[in-house]
Short mmCIF file of C-alpha atoms and ligand atoms in Angstrom, two decimals:
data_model
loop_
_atom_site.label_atom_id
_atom_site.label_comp_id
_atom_site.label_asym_id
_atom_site.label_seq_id
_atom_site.Cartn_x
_atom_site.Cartn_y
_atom_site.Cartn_z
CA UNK A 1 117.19 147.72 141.36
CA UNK A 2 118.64 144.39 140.71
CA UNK A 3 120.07 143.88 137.26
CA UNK A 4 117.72 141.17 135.63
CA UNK A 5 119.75 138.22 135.25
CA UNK A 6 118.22 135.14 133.20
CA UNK A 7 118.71 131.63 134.75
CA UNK A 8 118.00 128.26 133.32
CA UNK A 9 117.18 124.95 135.44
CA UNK A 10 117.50 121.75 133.77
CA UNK A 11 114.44 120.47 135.76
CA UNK A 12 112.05 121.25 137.94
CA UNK A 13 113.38 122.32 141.87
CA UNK A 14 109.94 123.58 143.16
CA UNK A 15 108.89 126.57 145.09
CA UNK A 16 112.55 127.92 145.46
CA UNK A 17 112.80 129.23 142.11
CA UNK A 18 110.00 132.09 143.01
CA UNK A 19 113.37 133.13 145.36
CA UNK A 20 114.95 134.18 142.07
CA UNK A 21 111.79 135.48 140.64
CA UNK A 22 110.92 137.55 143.40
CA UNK A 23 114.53 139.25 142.93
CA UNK A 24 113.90 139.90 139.37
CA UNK A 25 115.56 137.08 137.43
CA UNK A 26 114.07 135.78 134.83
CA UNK A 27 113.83 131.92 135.03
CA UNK A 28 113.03 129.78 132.49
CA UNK A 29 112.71 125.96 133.99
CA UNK A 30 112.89 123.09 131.79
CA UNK A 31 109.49 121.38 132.30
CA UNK A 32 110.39 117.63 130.89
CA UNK A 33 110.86 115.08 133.96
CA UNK A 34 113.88 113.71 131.77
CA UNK A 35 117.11 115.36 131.19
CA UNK A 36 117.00 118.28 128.99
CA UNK A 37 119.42 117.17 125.85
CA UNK A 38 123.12 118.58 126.12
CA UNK A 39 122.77 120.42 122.60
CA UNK A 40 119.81 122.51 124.56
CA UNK A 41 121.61 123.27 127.66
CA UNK A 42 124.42 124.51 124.87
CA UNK A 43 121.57 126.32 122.91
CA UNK A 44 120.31 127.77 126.50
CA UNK A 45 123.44 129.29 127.93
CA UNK A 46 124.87 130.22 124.45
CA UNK A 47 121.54 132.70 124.64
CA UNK A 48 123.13 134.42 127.21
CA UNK A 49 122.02 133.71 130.46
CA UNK A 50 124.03 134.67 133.26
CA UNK A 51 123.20 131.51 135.83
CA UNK A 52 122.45 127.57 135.21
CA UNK A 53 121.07 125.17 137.29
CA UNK A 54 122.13 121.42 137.05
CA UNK A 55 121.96 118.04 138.45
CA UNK A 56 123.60 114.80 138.25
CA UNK A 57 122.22 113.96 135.14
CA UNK A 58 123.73 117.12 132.99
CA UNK A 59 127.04 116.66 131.96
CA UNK A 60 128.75 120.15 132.81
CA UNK A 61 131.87 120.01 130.77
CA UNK A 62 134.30 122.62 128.25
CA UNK A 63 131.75 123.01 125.76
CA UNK A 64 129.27 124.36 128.37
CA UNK A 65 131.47 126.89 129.88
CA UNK A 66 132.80 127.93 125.97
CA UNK A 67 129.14 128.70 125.18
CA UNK A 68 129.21 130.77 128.40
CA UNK A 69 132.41 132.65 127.87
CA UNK A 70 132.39 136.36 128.90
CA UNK A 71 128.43 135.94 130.43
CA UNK A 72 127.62 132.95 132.59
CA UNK A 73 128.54 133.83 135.90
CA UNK A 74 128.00 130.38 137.77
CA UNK A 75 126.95 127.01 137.96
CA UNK A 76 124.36 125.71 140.80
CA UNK A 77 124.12 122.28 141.20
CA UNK A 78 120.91 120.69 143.29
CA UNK A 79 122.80 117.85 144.49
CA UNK A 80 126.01 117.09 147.11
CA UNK A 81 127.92 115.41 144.24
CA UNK A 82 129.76 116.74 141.24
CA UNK A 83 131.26 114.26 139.41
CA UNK A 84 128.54 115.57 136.32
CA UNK A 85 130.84 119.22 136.21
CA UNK A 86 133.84 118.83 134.86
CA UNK A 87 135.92 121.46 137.67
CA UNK A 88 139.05 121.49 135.31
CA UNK A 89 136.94 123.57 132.41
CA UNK A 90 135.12 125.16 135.51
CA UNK A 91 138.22 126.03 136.75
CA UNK A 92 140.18 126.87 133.24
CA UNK A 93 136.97 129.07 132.66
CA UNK A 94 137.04 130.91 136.02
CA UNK A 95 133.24 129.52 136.49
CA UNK A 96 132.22 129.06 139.69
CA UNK A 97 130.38 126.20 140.62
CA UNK A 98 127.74 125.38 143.89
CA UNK A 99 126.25 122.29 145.24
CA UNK A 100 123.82 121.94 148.29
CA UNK A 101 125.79 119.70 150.58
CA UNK A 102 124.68 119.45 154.30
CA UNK A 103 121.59 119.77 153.90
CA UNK A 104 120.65 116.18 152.28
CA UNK A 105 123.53 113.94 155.00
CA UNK A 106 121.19 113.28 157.36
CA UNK A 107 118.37 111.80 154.90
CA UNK A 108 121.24 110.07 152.92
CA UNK A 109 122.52 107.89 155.70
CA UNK A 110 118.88 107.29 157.16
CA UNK A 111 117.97 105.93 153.81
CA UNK A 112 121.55 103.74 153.80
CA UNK A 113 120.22 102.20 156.92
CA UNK A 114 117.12 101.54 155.74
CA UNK A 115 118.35 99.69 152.81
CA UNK A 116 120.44 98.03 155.05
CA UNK A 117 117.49 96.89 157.45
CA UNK A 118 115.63 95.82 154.48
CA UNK A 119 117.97 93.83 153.08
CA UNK A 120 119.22 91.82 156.14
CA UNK A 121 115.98 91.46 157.57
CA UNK A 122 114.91 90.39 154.03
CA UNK A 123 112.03 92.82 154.02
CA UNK A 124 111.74 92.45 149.82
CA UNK A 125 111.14 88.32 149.74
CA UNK A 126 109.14 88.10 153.30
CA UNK A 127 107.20 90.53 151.62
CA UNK A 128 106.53 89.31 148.26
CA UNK A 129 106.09 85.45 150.17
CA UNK A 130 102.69 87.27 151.94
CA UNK A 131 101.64 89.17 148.41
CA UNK A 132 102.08 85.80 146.68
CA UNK A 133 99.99 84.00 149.16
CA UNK A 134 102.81 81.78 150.16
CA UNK A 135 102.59 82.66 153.80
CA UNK A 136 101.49 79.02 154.76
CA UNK A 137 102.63 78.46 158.59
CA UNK A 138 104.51 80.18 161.14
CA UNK A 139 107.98 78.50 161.84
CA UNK A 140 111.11 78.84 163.48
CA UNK A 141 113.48 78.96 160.64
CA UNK A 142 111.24 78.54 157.30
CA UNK A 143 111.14 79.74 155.14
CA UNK A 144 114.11 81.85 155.65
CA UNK A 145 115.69 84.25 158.15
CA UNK A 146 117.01 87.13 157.99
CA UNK A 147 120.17 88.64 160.19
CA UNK A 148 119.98 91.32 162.71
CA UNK A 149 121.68 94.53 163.27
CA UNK A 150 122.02 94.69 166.52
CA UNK A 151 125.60 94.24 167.96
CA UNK A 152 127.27 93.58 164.62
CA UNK A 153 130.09 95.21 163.18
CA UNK A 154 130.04 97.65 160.27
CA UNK A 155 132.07 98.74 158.09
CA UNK A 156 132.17 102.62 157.29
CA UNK A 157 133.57 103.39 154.39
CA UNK A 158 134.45 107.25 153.58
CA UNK A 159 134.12 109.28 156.82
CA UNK A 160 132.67 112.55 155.58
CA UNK A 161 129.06 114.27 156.29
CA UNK A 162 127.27 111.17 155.20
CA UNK A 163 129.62 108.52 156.57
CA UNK A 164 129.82 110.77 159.60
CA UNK A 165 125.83 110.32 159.87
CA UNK A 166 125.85 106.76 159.04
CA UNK A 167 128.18 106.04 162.31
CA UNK A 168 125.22 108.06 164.53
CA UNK A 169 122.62 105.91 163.27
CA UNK A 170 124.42 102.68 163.89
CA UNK A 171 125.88 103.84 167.01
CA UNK A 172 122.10 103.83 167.91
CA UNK A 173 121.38 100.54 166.79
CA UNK A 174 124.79 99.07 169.00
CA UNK A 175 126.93 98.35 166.25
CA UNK A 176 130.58 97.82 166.33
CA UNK A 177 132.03 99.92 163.50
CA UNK A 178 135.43 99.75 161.48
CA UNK A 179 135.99 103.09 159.50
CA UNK A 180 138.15 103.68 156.55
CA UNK A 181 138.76 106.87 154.75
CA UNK A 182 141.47 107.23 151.99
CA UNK A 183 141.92 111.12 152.19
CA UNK A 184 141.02 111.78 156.25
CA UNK A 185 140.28 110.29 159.59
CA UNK A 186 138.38 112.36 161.88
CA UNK A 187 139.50 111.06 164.95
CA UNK A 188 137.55 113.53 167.44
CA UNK A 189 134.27 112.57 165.85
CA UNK A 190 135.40 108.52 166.51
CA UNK A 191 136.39 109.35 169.92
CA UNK A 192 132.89 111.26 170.84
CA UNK A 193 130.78 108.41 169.65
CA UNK A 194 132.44 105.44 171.72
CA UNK A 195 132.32 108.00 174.90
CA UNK A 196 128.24 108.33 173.69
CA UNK A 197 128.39 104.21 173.58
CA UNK A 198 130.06 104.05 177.22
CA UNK A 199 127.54 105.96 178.67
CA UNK A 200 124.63 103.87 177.02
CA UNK A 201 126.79 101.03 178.71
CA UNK A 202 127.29 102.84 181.67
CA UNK A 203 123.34 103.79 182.08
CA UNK A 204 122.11 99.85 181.06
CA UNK A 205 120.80 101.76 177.75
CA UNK A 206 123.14 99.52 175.90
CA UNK A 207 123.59 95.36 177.13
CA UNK A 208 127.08 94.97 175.31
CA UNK A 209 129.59 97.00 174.88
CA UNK A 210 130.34 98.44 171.27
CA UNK A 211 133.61 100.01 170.11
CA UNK A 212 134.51 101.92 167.30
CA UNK A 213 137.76 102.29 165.34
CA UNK A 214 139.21 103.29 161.82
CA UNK A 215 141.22 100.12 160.24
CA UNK A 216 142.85 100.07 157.09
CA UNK A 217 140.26 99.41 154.05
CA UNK A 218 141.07 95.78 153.73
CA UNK A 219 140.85 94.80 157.19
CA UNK A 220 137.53 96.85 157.23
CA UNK A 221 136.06 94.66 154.95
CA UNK A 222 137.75 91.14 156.43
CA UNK A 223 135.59 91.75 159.73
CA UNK A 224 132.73 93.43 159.09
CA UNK A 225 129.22 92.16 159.07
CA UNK A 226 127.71 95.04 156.91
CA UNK A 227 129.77 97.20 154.73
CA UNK A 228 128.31 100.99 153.83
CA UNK A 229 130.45 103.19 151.70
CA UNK A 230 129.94 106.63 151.64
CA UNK A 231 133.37 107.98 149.34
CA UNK A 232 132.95 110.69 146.41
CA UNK A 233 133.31 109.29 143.31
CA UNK A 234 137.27 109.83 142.03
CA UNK A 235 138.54 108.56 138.54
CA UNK A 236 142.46 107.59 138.27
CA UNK A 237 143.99 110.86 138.12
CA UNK A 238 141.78 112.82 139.82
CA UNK A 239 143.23 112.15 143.55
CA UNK A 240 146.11 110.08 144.84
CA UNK A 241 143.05 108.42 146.33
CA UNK A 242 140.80 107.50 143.43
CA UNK A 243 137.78 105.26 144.56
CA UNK A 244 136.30 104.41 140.88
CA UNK A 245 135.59 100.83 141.44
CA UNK A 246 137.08 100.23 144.89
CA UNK A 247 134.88 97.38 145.07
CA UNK A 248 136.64 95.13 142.64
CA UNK A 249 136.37 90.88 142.40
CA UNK A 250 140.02 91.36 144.77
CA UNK A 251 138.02 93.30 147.53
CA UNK A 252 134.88 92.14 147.02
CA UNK A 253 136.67 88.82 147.93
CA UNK A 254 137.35 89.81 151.16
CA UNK A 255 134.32 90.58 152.38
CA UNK A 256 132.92 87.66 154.75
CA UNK A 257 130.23 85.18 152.57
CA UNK A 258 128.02 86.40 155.59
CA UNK A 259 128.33 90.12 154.69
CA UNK A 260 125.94 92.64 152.87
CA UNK A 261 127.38 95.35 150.75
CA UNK A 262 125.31 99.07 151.05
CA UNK A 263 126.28 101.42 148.43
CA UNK A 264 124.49 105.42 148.80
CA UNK A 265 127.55 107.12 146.83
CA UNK A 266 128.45 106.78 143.30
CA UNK A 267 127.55 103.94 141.34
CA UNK A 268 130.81 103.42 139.38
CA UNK A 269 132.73 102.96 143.42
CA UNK A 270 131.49 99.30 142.69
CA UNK A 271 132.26 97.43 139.57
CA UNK A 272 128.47 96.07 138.64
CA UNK A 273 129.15 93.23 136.44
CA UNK A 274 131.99 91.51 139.88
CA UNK A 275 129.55 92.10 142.33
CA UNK A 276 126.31 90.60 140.07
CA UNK A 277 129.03 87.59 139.94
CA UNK A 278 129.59 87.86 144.02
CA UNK A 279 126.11 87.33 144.34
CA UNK A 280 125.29 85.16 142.09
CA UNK A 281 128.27 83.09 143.43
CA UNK A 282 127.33 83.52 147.50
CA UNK A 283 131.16 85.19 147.37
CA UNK A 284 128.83 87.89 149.93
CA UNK A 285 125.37 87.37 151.08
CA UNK A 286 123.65 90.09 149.79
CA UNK A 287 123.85 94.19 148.29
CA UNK A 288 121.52 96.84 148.28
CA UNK A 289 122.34 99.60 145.38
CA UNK A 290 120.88 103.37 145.04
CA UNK A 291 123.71 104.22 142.90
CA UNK A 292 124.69 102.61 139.78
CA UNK A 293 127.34 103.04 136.95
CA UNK A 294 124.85 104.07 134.69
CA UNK A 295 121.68 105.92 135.65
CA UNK A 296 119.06 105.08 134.95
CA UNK A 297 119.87 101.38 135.23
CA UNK A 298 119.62 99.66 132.19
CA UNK A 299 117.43 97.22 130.95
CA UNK A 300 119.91 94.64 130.32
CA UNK A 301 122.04 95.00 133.81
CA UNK A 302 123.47 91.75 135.51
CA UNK A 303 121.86 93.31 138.63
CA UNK A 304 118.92 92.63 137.21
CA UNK A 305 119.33 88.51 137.18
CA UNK A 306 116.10 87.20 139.12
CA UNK A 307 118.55 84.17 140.34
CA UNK A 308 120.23 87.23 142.83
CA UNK A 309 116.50 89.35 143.40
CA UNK A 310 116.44 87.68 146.77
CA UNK A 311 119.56 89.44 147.95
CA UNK A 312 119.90 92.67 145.66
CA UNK A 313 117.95 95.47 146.45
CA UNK A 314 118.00 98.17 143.70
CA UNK A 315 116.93 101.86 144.37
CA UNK A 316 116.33 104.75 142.05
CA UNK A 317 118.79 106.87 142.80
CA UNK A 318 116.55 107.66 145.52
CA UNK A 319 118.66 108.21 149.29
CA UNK A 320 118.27 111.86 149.60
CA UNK A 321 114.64 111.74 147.85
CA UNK A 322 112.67 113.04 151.20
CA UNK A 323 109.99 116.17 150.74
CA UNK A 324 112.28 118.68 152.90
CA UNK A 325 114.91 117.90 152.18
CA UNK A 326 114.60 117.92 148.66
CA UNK A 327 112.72 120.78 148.18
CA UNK A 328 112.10 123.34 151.29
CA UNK A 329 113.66 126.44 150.00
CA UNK A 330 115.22 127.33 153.22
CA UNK A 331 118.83 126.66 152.57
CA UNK A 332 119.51 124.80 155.80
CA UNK A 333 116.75 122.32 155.40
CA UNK A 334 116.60 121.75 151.59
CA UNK A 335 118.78 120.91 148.89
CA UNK A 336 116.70 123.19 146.23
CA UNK A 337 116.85 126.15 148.85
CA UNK A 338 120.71 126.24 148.61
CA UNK A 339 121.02 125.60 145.11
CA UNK A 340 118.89 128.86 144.76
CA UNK A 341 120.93 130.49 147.71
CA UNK A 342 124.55 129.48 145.54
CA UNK A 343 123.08 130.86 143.04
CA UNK A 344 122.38 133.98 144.53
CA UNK A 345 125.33 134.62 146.06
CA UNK A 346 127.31 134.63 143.11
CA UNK A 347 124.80 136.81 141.48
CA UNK A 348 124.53 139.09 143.81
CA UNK A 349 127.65 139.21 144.76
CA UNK A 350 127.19 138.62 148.14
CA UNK A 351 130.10 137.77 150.22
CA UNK A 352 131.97 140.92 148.95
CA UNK A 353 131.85 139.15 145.74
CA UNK A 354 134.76 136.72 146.96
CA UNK A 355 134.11 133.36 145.82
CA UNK A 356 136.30 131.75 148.13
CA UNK A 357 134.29 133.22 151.13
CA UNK A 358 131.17 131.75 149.13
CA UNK A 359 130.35 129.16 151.65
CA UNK A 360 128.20 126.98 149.00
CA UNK A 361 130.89 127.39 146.40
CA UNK A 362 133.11 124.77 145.33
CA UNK A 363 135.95 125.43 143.00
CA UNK A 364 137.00 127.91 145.53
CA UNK A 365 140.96 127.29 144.46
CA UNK A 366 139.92 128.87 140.79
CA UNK A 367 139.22 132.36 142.61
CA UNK A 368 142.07 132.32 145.11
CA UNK A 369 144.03 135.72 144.98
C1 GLV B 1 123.00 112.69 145.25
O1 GLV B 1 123.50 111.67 144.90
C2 GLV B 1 123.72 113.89 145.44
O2 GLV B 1 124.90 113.97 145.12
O3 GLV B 1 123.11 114.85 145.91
#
């Protein structure tokens, strides 16, 4: 007989959480679409529960983990980031801590190209211009145009899962692609796509042939045509290689006038109020945002200027927001099936128990013998 433990989720992951009720736990979910407020998560685990769920949206930080000393047992997070969980007090508290990467790359970088396509092809104004009835005449350049994809160069920047994905998408719309990573290069994965790109040469599948190399970050942005970043979010101090607001009025400046900016990762990678001024002042040609400094985005946000609505395209937080992967509670298809199976694991004490071995675990170095 399992032991009951009690869980809380600070939303809503679906069908999953019957995983942990048909082991026994107790679950309580809270209902509210909104975040639960942090004095309630407090209240929650200070009852005594022995797992928490989280997403982006809780702050996870000392005071948490103090009103779990001696009974939580671990932290699962329904999301790839964790920039919400402080992994310090995780750490100082022995806590582990999940997250359900993987399983949401592939739907991350789709919806990065998709932003992508509809901001070049200016998808957002052509199609307001037919809602508004101002579709008067068919004509080669008017009322505006829109640039294609095809045989441009992009820059990727972060080469991890998601980046990693990105490059296979573009790869199979015959991009060129400069890649930049601060921490790592992964050099095999470079080498297998431009052999993939030589065949499609090779076999008339492709008409030109496309190349792909990592740069160094500046000269990345000098050449490209598109530029999609796909880097965790690090604060000063938190890496040798911070990337908290990479994209700054010095790099933003050396982007081409003809380039767009694409940004799936963290919000506070791009400083908000430069870039509002890059677009408002044609320094690039155009950004599409899913990520944002603060979330929701707030009412009074330069991104918000209708002078730049043309060129900005502003999603909810919203890349890895697909029905499987979201919520199928298999853990190798959806994010809320892994945050149940971290969960578990810990719980259970599967995997012997270790932590380390604990392959959705991610303060692993806090449980290192
Ligand atoms: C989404 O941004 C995630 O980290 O899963």
């Amino acid at each position: 007989m399992n032991k009951k433990f009690r869980v809380f989720a600070t939303c809503d992951i679906g069908e999953a959480i019957d995983l942990l009720r048909n082991r026994g736990y107790e679950v309580e979910v809270y209902p509210r679409p909104e975040a639960p407020p942090k004095r309630l998560i407090i209240e929650k685990v200070k009852s005594g529960i022995d797992g928490l769920i989280t997403t982006l949206r809780d702050q996870i930080d000392a005071e948490v983990f103090e009103a779990g000393k001696n009974h939580l047992k671990v932290v699962a997070q329904i999301a790839v980031g964790f920039d919400n969980i402080n992994r310090a007090d995780a750490n100082r508290y022995k806590i582990p801590f999940t997250h359900t990467a993987d399983v949401l790359t592939e739907a991350t970088a789709e919806f990065a190209f998709f932003m992508l396509g509809s901001l070049t092809r200016k998808m957002w104004p052509a199609e307001h211009l037919t809602r508004q009835n101002q579709w008067g005449y068919w004509h080669p350049y008017l009322p505006f145009l829109g640039d294609e994809v095809t045989g441009k160069t992009i820059a990727i920047i972060g080469t991890g899962r998601i980046g990693l994905a990105m490059i296979k998408k573009c790869a199979g719309f015959d991009m060129n692609m400069l890649c930049y990573d601060p921490a790592y290069e992964n050099h095999d994965y470079v080498k297998a796509i431009q052999e993939v790109m030589d065949l499609r040469l090779a076999r008339g599948i492709a008409r030109e042939k496309n190349w792909i190399k990592y740069v160094r970050f500046e000269q990345a942005l000098q050449e490209s045509d598109f530029v999609s970043v796909h880097v965790p979010l690090l604060r000063p101090g938190e890496s040798p290689t911070p990337t908290y607001q990479l994209f700054n009025e010095q790099t933003l400046k050396l982007m081409k006038p003809t380039a767009y900016l694409v940004n799936t990762s963290r919000g506070p990678v791009v400083d908000e109020a430069v870039l509002a001024r890059a677009l408002r002042e044609n320094w690039i040609a155009g950004a599409a945002l899913d990520v944002y400094e603060t979330e929701p985005l707030p009412a009074d946000s330069p991104l918000r200027d209708p002078a730049i609505a043309d060129r900005c395209r502003l999603m909810p937080h919203f890349a890895s927001a697909a029905r499987i992967t979201r919520l199928s509670s298999d853990p190798n298809k959806g994010m809320a099936g892994r945050c149940v199976q971290g969960l578990i694991d810990v719980l259970a004490g599967n995997y012997g128990g270790d932590v380390t071995m604990m392959p959705y675990a991610v303060n692993k170095e806090a449980f290192a013998k």
